[in-house]
Amino acid sequence: MSWCPKCKCEYRTGFIKCSDCGCDLVEVLETTKVDSVEEYDTEAFLISVSDDFEAKLIESKLNAFDIPSLKKTAGINGIYGFPGNCEISIYVPSKLLDNAKDIIDIQIK
């Protein structure tokens, strides 16, 4: 099997160029710093939501686009593992903030 080093798409034997971007295919994909968490710098505030369900929906959207996220809660915590009335702030790596805003359709005013 061959792989595109840019798109990371897998190709059957015999293909030599990526049909999407035109890169030469390789036999083995190498891990780069871009693929690691170390490449990300500081956390940046993305959005605040009022409940855990909404936070999980946003996290799910971000995960689908390989954007890591961090939740921070403020306010009264619930009991027995159930969330209480608290604001949940979601943060993403600052380098991915604009992408994250586009994904969850935050309008900048």
Short mmCIF file of N, CA, C and O in Angstrom, two decimals:
data_model
loop_
_atom_site.label_atom_id
_atom_site.label_comp_id
_atom_site.label_asym_id
_atom_site.label_seq_id
_atom_site.Cartn_x
_atom_site.Cartn_y
_atom_site.Cartn_z
N MET A 1 0.83 -1.18 0.00
CA MET A 1 0.00 0.00 0.00
C MET A 1 0.87 1.25 0.00
O MET A 1 1.93 1.28 0.58
N SER A 2 0.37 2.28 -0.65
CA SER A 2 1.06 3.57 -0.70
C SER A 2 0.22 4.62 0.01
O SER A 2 -0.99 4.48 0.14
N TRP A 3 0.88 5.68 0.44
CA TRP A 3 0.22 6.75 1.18
C TRP A 3 0.62 8.10 0.62
O TRP A 3 1.76 8.29 0.18
N CYS A 4 -0.29 9.06 0.69
CA CYS A 4 0.04 10.44 0.36
C CYS A 4 0.56 11.10 1.63
O CYS A 4 -0.14 11.11 2.65
N PRO A 5 1.79 11.64 1.61
CA PRO A 5 2.34 12.26 2.82
C PRO A 5 1.61 13.55 3.21
O PRO A 5 1.65 13.95 4.37
N LYS A 6 0.91 14.18 2.28
CA LYS A 6 0.21 15.43 2.58
C LYS A 6 -1.23 15.15 3.04
O LYS A 6 -1.65 15.60 4.10
N CYS A 7 -2.00 14.40 2.25
CA CYS A 7 -3.41 14.13 2.55
C CYS A 7 -3.60 12.95 3.51
O CYS A 7 -4.65 12.81 4.11
N LYS A 8 -2.58 12.08 3.58
CA LYS A 8 -2.62 10.87 4.41
C LYS A 8 -3.66 9.88 3.93
O LYS A 8 -4.20 9.10 4.70
N CYS A 9 -3.96 9.91 2.62
CA CYS A 9 -4.88 8.95 2.02
C CYS A 9 -4.10 7.69 1.63
O CYS A 9 -2.94 7.77 1.22
N GLU A 10 -4.78 6.56 1.73
CA GLU A 10 -4.15 5.29 1.38
C GLU A 10 -4.50 4.94 -0.07
O GLU A 10 -5.63 5.14 -0.51
N TYR A 11 -3.50 4.41 -0.80
CA TYR A 11 -3.69 4.03 -2.20
C TYR A 11 -3.29 2.57 -2.40
O TYR A 11 -2.42 2.05 -1.70
N ARG A 12 -3.92 1.95 -3.38
CA ARG A 12 -3.56 0.57 -3.73
C ARG A 12 -2.19 0.55 -4.41
O ARG A 12 -1.72 1.56 -4.94
N THR A 13 -1.59 -0.61 -4.41
CA THR A 13 -0.29 -0.80 -5.05
C THR A 13 -0.38 -0.43 -6.53
O THR A 13 -1.36 -0.74 -7.20
N GLY A 14 0.63 0.24 -7.02
CA GLY A 14 0.68 0.64 -8.41
C GLY A 14 0.47 2.12 -8.63
O GLY A 14 0.88 2.67 -9.64
N PHE A 15 -0.16 2.79 -7.69
CA PHE A 15 -0.35 4.23 -7.80
C PHE A 15 0.92 4.93 -7.33
O PHE A 15 1.57 4.50 -6.38
N ILE A 16 1.29 6.03 -8.01
CA ILE A 16 2.52 6.73 -7.64
C ILE A 16 2.28 8.20 -7.26
O ILE A 16 3.14 8.82 -6.66
N LYS A 17 1.13 8.75 -7.63
CA LYS A 17 0.80 10.14 -7.30
C LYS A 17 -0.58 10.21 -6.66
O LYS A 17 -1.47 9.44 -6.99
N CYS A 18 -0.74 11.17 -5.76
CA CYS A 18 -2.03 11.41 -5.10
C CYS A 18 -2.98 12.06 -6.11
O CYS A 18 -2.62 13.03 -6.77
N SER A 19 -4.18 11.52 -6.21
CA SER A 19 -5.15 12.06 -7.16
C SER A 19 -5.73 13.40 -6.68
O SER A 19 -6.28 14.14 -7.47
N ASP A 20 -5.61 13.70 -5.39
CA ASP A 20 -6.15 14.96 -4.85
C ASP A 20 -5.16 16.11 -4.93
O ASP A 20 -5.50 17.20 -5.37
N CYS A 21 -3.92 15.88 -4.47
CA CYS A 21 -2.97 17.00 -4.40
C CYS A 21 -1.76 16.85 -5.33
O CYS A 21 -0.98 17.78 -5.46
N GLY A 22 -1.58 15.68 -5.93
CA GLY A 22 -0.49 15.49 -6.88
C GLY A 22 0.85 15.13 -6.27
O GLY A 22 1.84 15.01 -6.99
N CYS A 23 0.93 14.94 -4.95
CA CYS A 23 2.18 14.57 -4.29
C CYS A 23 2.59 13.16 -4.67
O CYS A 23 1.75 12.31 -4.95
N ASP A 24 3.90 12.92 -4.64
CA ASP A 24 4.40 11.56 -4.83
C ASP A 24 4.03 10.73 -3.60
O ASP A 24 4.17 11.20 -2.47
N LEU A 25 3.56 9.51 -3.83
CA LEU A 25 3.16 8.64 -2.72
C LEU A 25 4.38 8.01 -2.07
O LEU A 25 5.42 7.85 -2.70
N VAL A 26 4.25 7.65 -0.80
CA VAL A 26 5.32 7.00 -0.04
C VAL A 26 4.80 5.68 0.51
O VAL A 26 3.60 5.45 0.60
N GLU A 27 5.73 4.79 0.86
CA GLU A 27 5.35 3.49 1.41
C GLU A 27 4.99 3.57 2.89
O GLU A 27 4.17 2.80 3.37
N VAL A 28 5.63 4.50 3.62
CA VAL A 28 5.39 4.62 5.06
C VAL A 28 5.17 6.09 5.41
O VAL A 28 5.92 6.96 4.97
N LEU A 29 4.12 6.35 6.19
CA LEU A 29 3.89 7.72 6.67
C LEU A 29 4.76 7.98 7.88
O LEU A 29 4.81 7.17 8.80
N GLU A 30 5.43 9.11 7.90
CA GLU A 30 6.24 9.48 9.04
C GLU A 30 5.46 10.45 9.92
O GLU A 30 4.73 11.30 9.43
N THR A 31 5.62 10.32 11.23
CA THR A 31 4.98 11.23 12.16
C THR A 31 5.76 12.53 12.18
O THR A 31 6.98 12.54 12.23
N THR A 32 5.03 13.64 12.12
CA THR A 32 5.67 14.94 12.15
C THR A 32 5.21 15.70 13.39
O THR A 32 4.26 15.30 14.06
N LYS A 33 5.86 16.80 13.67
CA LYS A 33 5.48 17.63 14.82
C LYS A 33 4.07 18.17 14.68
O LYS A 33 3.39 18.40 15.65
N VAL A 34 3.59 18.37 13.46
CA VAL A 34 2.25 18.88 13.24
C VAL A 34 1.22 17.89 13.79
O VAL A 34 0.16 18.27 14.25
N ASP A 35 1.55 16.58 13.77
CA ASP A 35 0.64 15.56 14.26
C ASP A 35 0.64 15.44 15.78
O ASP A 35 -0.16 14.75 16.34
N SER A 36 1.55 16.13 16.45
CA SER A 36 1.66 15.96 17.89
C SER A 36 1.10 17.16 18.64
O SER A 36 1.01 18.26 18.11
N VAL A 37 0.74 16.94 19.87
CA VAL A 37 0.19 18.00 20.71
C VAL A 37 1.24 19.07 21.00
O VAL A 37 0.92 20.22 21.23
N GLU A 38 2.52 18.70 20.95
CA GLU A 38 3.59 19.65 21.25
C GLU A 38 3.60 20.84 20.30
O GLU A 38 4.09 21.90 20.64
N GLU A 39 3.03 20.68 19.11
CA GLU A 39 3.01 21.76 18.13
C GLU A 39 2.07 22.89 18.57
O GLU A 39 2.24 24.03 18.19
N TYR A 40 1.06 22.57 19.37
CA TYR A 40 0.10 23.57 19.79
C TYR A 40 0.71 24.45 20.87
O TYR A 40 1.43 23.99 21.73
N ASP A 41 0.34 25.72 20.84
CA ASP A 41 0.90 26.64 21.83
C ASP A 41 -0.04 26.75 23.02
O ASP A 41 -0.21 25.79 23.75
N THR A 42 -0.68 27.87 23.22
CA THR A 42 -1.50 28.08 24.41
C THR A 42 -2.97 27.85 24.10
O THR A 42 -3.38 27.86 22.95
N GLU A 43 -3.74 27.70 25.17
CA GLU A 43 -5.17 27.53 24.99
C GLU A 43 -5.83 28.87 24.75
O GLU A 43 -5.38 29.90 25.26
N ALA A 44 -6.89 28.86 23.95
CA ALA A 44 -7.63 30.09 23.65
C ALA A 44 -9.11 29.83 23.88
O ALA A 44 -9.63 28.78 23.52
N PHE A 45 -9.78 30.80 24.48
CA PHE A 45 -11.20 30.68 24.76
C PHE A 45 -11.99 30.61 23.46
O PHE A 45 -11.80 31.43 22.56
N LEU A 46 -12.89 29.63 23.37
CA LEU A 46 -13.73 29.48 22.19
C LEU A 46 -15.16 29.93 22.46
O LEU A 46 -15.68 30.80 21.77
N ILE A 47 -15.79 29.36 23.48
CA ILE A 47 -17.20 29.64 23.75
C ILE A 47 -17.57 29.19 25.15
O ILE A 47 -16.92 28.30 25.70
N SER A 48 -18.61 29.79 25.72
CA SER A 48 -19.20 29.34 26.97
C SER A 48 -20.59 28.81 26.68
O SER A 48 -21.32 29.40 25.89
N VAL A 49 -20.93 27.70 27.33
CA VAL A 49 -22.26 27.11 27.18
C VAL A 49 -22.84 26.87 28.56
O VAL A 49 -22.12 26.87 29.56
N SER A 50 -24.14 26.63 28.61
CA SER A 50 -24.81 26.53 29.90
C SER A 50 -24.98 25.12 30.43
O SER A 50 -25.31 24.93 31.58
N ASP A 51 -24.77 24.11 29.57
CA ASP A 51 -24.93 22.75 30.07
C ASP A 51 -23.95 21.78 29.41
O ASP A 51 -23.37 22.06 28.37
N ASP A 52 -23.78 20.64 30.07
CA ASP A 52 -22.81 19.64 29.62
C ASP A 52 -23.20 19.02 28.28
O ASP A 52 -22.33 18.68 27.49
N PHE A 53 -24.48 18.89 28.01
CA PHE A 53 -24.93 18.32 26.74
C PHE A 53 -24.44 19.17 25.57
O PHE A 53 -23.89 18.66 24.60
N GLU A 54 -24.64 20.48 25.66
CA GLU A 54 -24.19 21.38 24.60
C GLU A 54 -22.67 21.35 24.47
O GLU A 54 -22.12 21.36 23.36
N ALA A 55 -21.96 21.27 25.60
CA ALA A 55 -20.50 21.19 25.56
C ALA A 55 -20.04 19.93 24.84
O ALA A 55 -19.11 19.97 24.05
N LYS A 56 -20.72 18.83 25.10
CA LYS A 56 -20.35 17.56 24.44
C LYS A 56 -20.62 17.62 22.94
O LYS A 56 -19.86 17.05 22.16
N LEU A 57 -21.68 18.29 22.53
CA LEU A 57 -21.96 18.44 21.10
C LEU A 57 -20.84 19.22 20.41
O LEU A 57 -20.37 18.85 19.34
N ILE A 58 -20.41 20.30 21.06
CA ILE A 58 -19.33 21.11 20.48
C ILE A 58 -18.03 20.32 20.45
O ILE A 58 -17.32 20.32 19.44
N GLU A 59 -17.72 19.61 21.54
CA GLU A 59 -16.51 18.78 21.56
C GLU A 59 -16.55 17.74 20.45
O GLU A 59 -15.53 17.47 19.81
N SER A 60 -17.70 17.16 20.22
CA SER A 60 -17.85 16.15 19.17
C SER A 60 -17.56 16.74 17.79
O SER A 60 -16.86 16.13 16.98
N LYS A 61 -18.09 17.93 17.53
CA LYS A 61 -17.82 18.59 16.25
C LYS A 61 -16.32 18.86 16.09
O LYS A 61 -15.75 18.64 15.03
N LEU A 62 -15.70 19.38 17.15
CA LEU A 62 -14.28 19.70 17.09
C LEU A 62 -13.44 18.44 16.88
O LEU A 62 -12.50 18.43 16.08
N ASN A 63 -13.78 17.36 17.59
CA ASN A 63 -13.05 16.10 17.46
C ASN A 63 -13.14 15.55 16.04
O ASN A 63 -12.19 14.95 15.55
N ALA A 64 -14.27 15.75 15.38
CA ALA A 64 -14.44 15.28 14.00
C ALA A 64 -13.44 15.94 13.06
O ALA A 64 -13.09 15.39 12.02
N PHE A 65 -12.96 17.14 13.44
CA PHE A 65 -11.97 17.86 12.64
C PHE A 65 -10.59 17.85 13.29
O PHE A 65 -9.74 18.69 12.99
N ASP A 66 -10.38 16.91 14.21
CA ASP A 66 -9.08 16.73 14.90
C ASP A 66 -8.62 17.98 15.64
O ASP A 66 -7.44 18.31 15.66
N ILE A 67 -9.55 18.69 16.24
CA ILE A 67 -9.21 19.86 17.05
C ILE A 67 -9.42 19.48 18.52
O ILE A 67 -10.55 19.21 18.93
N PRO A 68 -8.35 19.42 19.29
CA PRO A 68 -8.49 19.09 20.71
C PRO A 68 -9.17 20.23 21.46
O PRO A 68 -9.09 21.39 21.06
N SER A 69 -9.88 19.88 22.53
CA SER A 69 -10.56 20.90 23.31
C SER A 69 -10.41 20.63 24.80
O SER A 69 -10.09 19.51 25.21
N LEU A 70 -10.65 21.67 25.59
CA LEU A 70 -10.55 21.60 27.04
C LEU A 70 -11.77 22.28 27.62
O LEU A 70 -12.13 23.38 27.19
N LYS A 71 -12.44 21.61 28.58
CA LYS A 71 -13.61 22.20 29.24
C LYS A 71 -13.21 22.68 30.62
O LYS A 71 -12.50 21.98 31.34
N LYS A 72 -13.69 23.86 30.99
CA LYS A 72 -13.51 24.38 32.34
C LYS A 72 -14.87 24.81 32.84
O LYS A 72 -15.62 25.46 32.12
N THR A 73 -15.18 24.43 34.08
CA THR A 73 -16.47 24.79 34.64
C THR A 73 -16.31 25.85 35.72
O THR A 73 -15.29 25.91 36.40
N ALA A 74 -17.34 26.66 35.86
CA ALA A 74 -17.38 27.67 36.91
C ALA A 74 -18.79 27.71 37.45
O ALA A 74 -19.75 27.56 36.71
N GLY A 75 -18.94 27.85 38.73
CA GLY A 75 -20.27 27.91 39.31
C GLY A 75 -20.50 26.75 40.25
O GLY A 75 -19.56 26.16 40.79
N ILE A 76 -21.75 26.39 40.42
CA ILE A 76 -22.13 25.33 41.35
C ILE A 76 -22.07 23.99 40.65
O ILE A 76 -22.72 23.79 39.62
N ASN A 77 -21.27 23.09 41.18
CA ASN A 77 -21.19 21.75 40.61
C ASN A 77 -22.34 20.91 41.12
O ASN A 77 -22.88 21.12 42.19
N GLY A 78 -22.72 19.92 40.33
CA GLY A 78 -23.80 19.03 40.71
C GLY A 78 -23.35 18.01 41.74
O GLY A 78 -22.20 17.99 42.18
N ILE A 79 -24.26 17.14 42.12
CA ILE A 79 -23.95 16.09 43.09
C ILE A 79 -24.06 14.74 42.41
O ILE A 79 -24.78 14.58 41.42
N TYR A 80 -23.37 13.77 42.95
CA TYR A 80 -23.42 12.39 42.46
C TYR A 80 -23.10 12.27 40.98
O TYR A 80 -23.68 11.48 40.27
N GLY A 81 -22.21 13.11 40.50
CA GLY A 81 -21.76 13.01 39.12
C GLY A 81 -22.64 13.69 38.10
O GLY A 81 -22.36 13.68 36.92
N PHE A 82 -23.75 14.29 38.53
CA PHE A 82 -24.62 15.01 37.60
C PHE A 82 -24.24 16.48 37.61
O PHE A 82 -24.01 17.06 38.67
N PRO A 83 -24.20 17.10 36.43
CA PRO A 83 -23.82 18.51 36.40
C PRO A 83 -24.89 19.38 37.04
O PRO A 83 -26.07 19.09 36.96
N GLY A 84 -24.44 20.42 37.67
CA GLY A 84 -25.36 21.37 38.28
C GLY A 84 -25.51 22.58 37.37
O GLY A 84 -25.26 22.51 36.18
N ASN A 85 -25.93 23.67 37.94
CA ASN A 85 -26.04 24.92 37.19
C ASN A 85 -24.68 25.58 37.14
O ASN A 85 -24.26 26.20 38.10
N CYS A 86 -23.99 25.42 36.05
CA CYS A 86 -22.66 26.01 35.93
C CYS A 86 -22.37 26.34 34.48
O CYS A 86 -22.90 25.72 33.57
N GLU A 87 -21.56 27.33 34.31
CA GLU A 87 -21.14 27.71 32.98
C GLU A 87 -19.94 26.86 32.60
O GLU A 87 -19.03 26.65 33.40
N ILE A 88 -19.92 26.38 31.37
CA ILE A 88 -18.81 25.56 30.88
C ILE A 88 -18.12 26.35 29.77
O ILE A 88 -18.75 26.73 28.78
N SER A 89 -16.85 26.61 29.97
CA SER A 89 -16.05 27.31 28.96
C SER A 89 -15.23 26.28 28.20
O SER A 89 -14.65 25.38 28.80
N ILE A 90 -15.19 26.43 26.89
CA ILE A 90 -14.45 25.50 26.04
C ILE A 90 -13.27 26.25 25.43
O ILE A 90 -13.43 27.35 24.89
N TYR A 91 -12.11 25.63 25.52
CA TYR A 91 -10.86 26.20 25.00
C TYR A 91 -10.28 25.28 23.94
O TYR A 91 -10.46 24.07 24.00
N VAL A 92 -9.57 25.86 22.99
CA VAL A 92 -8.87 25.11 21.94
C VAL A 92 -7.47 25.69 21.80
O VAL A 92 -7.20 26.79 22.29
N PRO A 93 -6.55 24.99 21.12
CA PRO A 93 -5.23 25.57 20.88
C PRO A 93 -5.39 26.88 20.09
O PRO A 93 -6.19 26.96 19.15
N SER A 94 -4.65 27.90 20.48
CA SER A 94 -4.82 29.21 19.85
C SER A 94 -4.58 29.19 18.35
O SER A 94 -5.21 29.94 17.61
N LYS A 95 -3.70 28.31 17.88
CA LYS A 95 -3.44 28.23 16.44
C LYS A 95 -4.63 27.68 15.67
O LYS A 95 -4.70 27.84 14.46
N LEU A 96 -5.55 27.01 16.37
CA LEU A 96 -6.71 26.42 15.72
C LEU A 96 -8.01 27.15 16.04
O LEU A 96 -9.09 26.69 15.68
N LEU A 97 -7.90 28.28 16.70
CA LEU A 97 -9.09 29.01 17.14
C LEU A 97 -9.98 29.42 15.98
O LEU A 97 -11.20 29.22 16.01
N ASP A 98 -9.42 29.99 14.93
CA ASP A 98 -10.23 30.42 13.78
C ASP A 98 -10.94 29.23 13.13
O ASP A 98 -12.12 29.33 12.77
N ASN A 99 -10.24 28.11 12.99
CA ASN A 99 -10.85 26.90 12.42
C ASN A 99 -12.00 26.42 13.30
O ASN A 99 -13.06 26.05 12.81
N ALA A 100 -11.77 26.43 14.61
CA ALA A 100 -12.80 25.98 15.54
C ALA A 100 -14.03 26.87 15.48
O ALA A 100 -15.16 26.38 15.51
N LYS A 101 -13.83 28.17 15.36
CA LYS A 101 -14.96 29.10 15.24
C LYS A 101 -15.76 28.81 13.98
O LYS A 101 -17.00 28.83 14.01
N ASP A 102 -15.07 28.55 12.90
CA ASP A 102 -15.77 28.22 11.64
C ASP A 102 -16.58 26.94 11.78
O ASP A 102 -17.70 26.85 11.29
N ILE A 103 -16.01 25.96 12.47
CA ILE A 103 -16.67 24.66 12.61
C ILE A 103 -17.96 24.77 13.41
O ILE A 103 -18.97 24.17 13.07
N ILE A 104 -17.94 25.55 14.47
CA ILE A 104 -19.16 25.66 15.29
C ILE A 104 -19.96 26.92 14.96
O ILE A 104 -20.89 27.27 15.66
N ASP A 105 -19.59 27.58 13.87
CA ASP A 105 -20.35 28.72 13.33
C ASP A 105 -20.51 29.87 14.31
O ASP A 105 -21.59 30.42 14.47
N ILE A 106 -19.43 30.24 14.98
CA ILE A 106 -19.47 31.42 15.82
C ILE A 106 -19.30 32.64 14.93
O ILE A 106 -18.36 32.73 14.15
N GLN A 107 -20.23 33.55 15.04
CA GLN A 107 -20.16 34.78 14.25
C GLN A 107 -19.36 35.82 15.02
O GLN A 107 -19.67 36.14 16.16
N ILE A 108 -18.33 36.35 14.39
CA ILE A 108 -17.51 37.40 15.01
C ILE A 108 -18.17 38.74 14.70
O ILE A 108 -18.44 39.05 13.55
N LYS A 109 -18.40 39.50 15.74
CA LYS A 109 -19.07 40.80 15.55
C LYS A 109 -18.13 41.94 15.73
O LYS A 109 -17.19 41.92 16.37
#
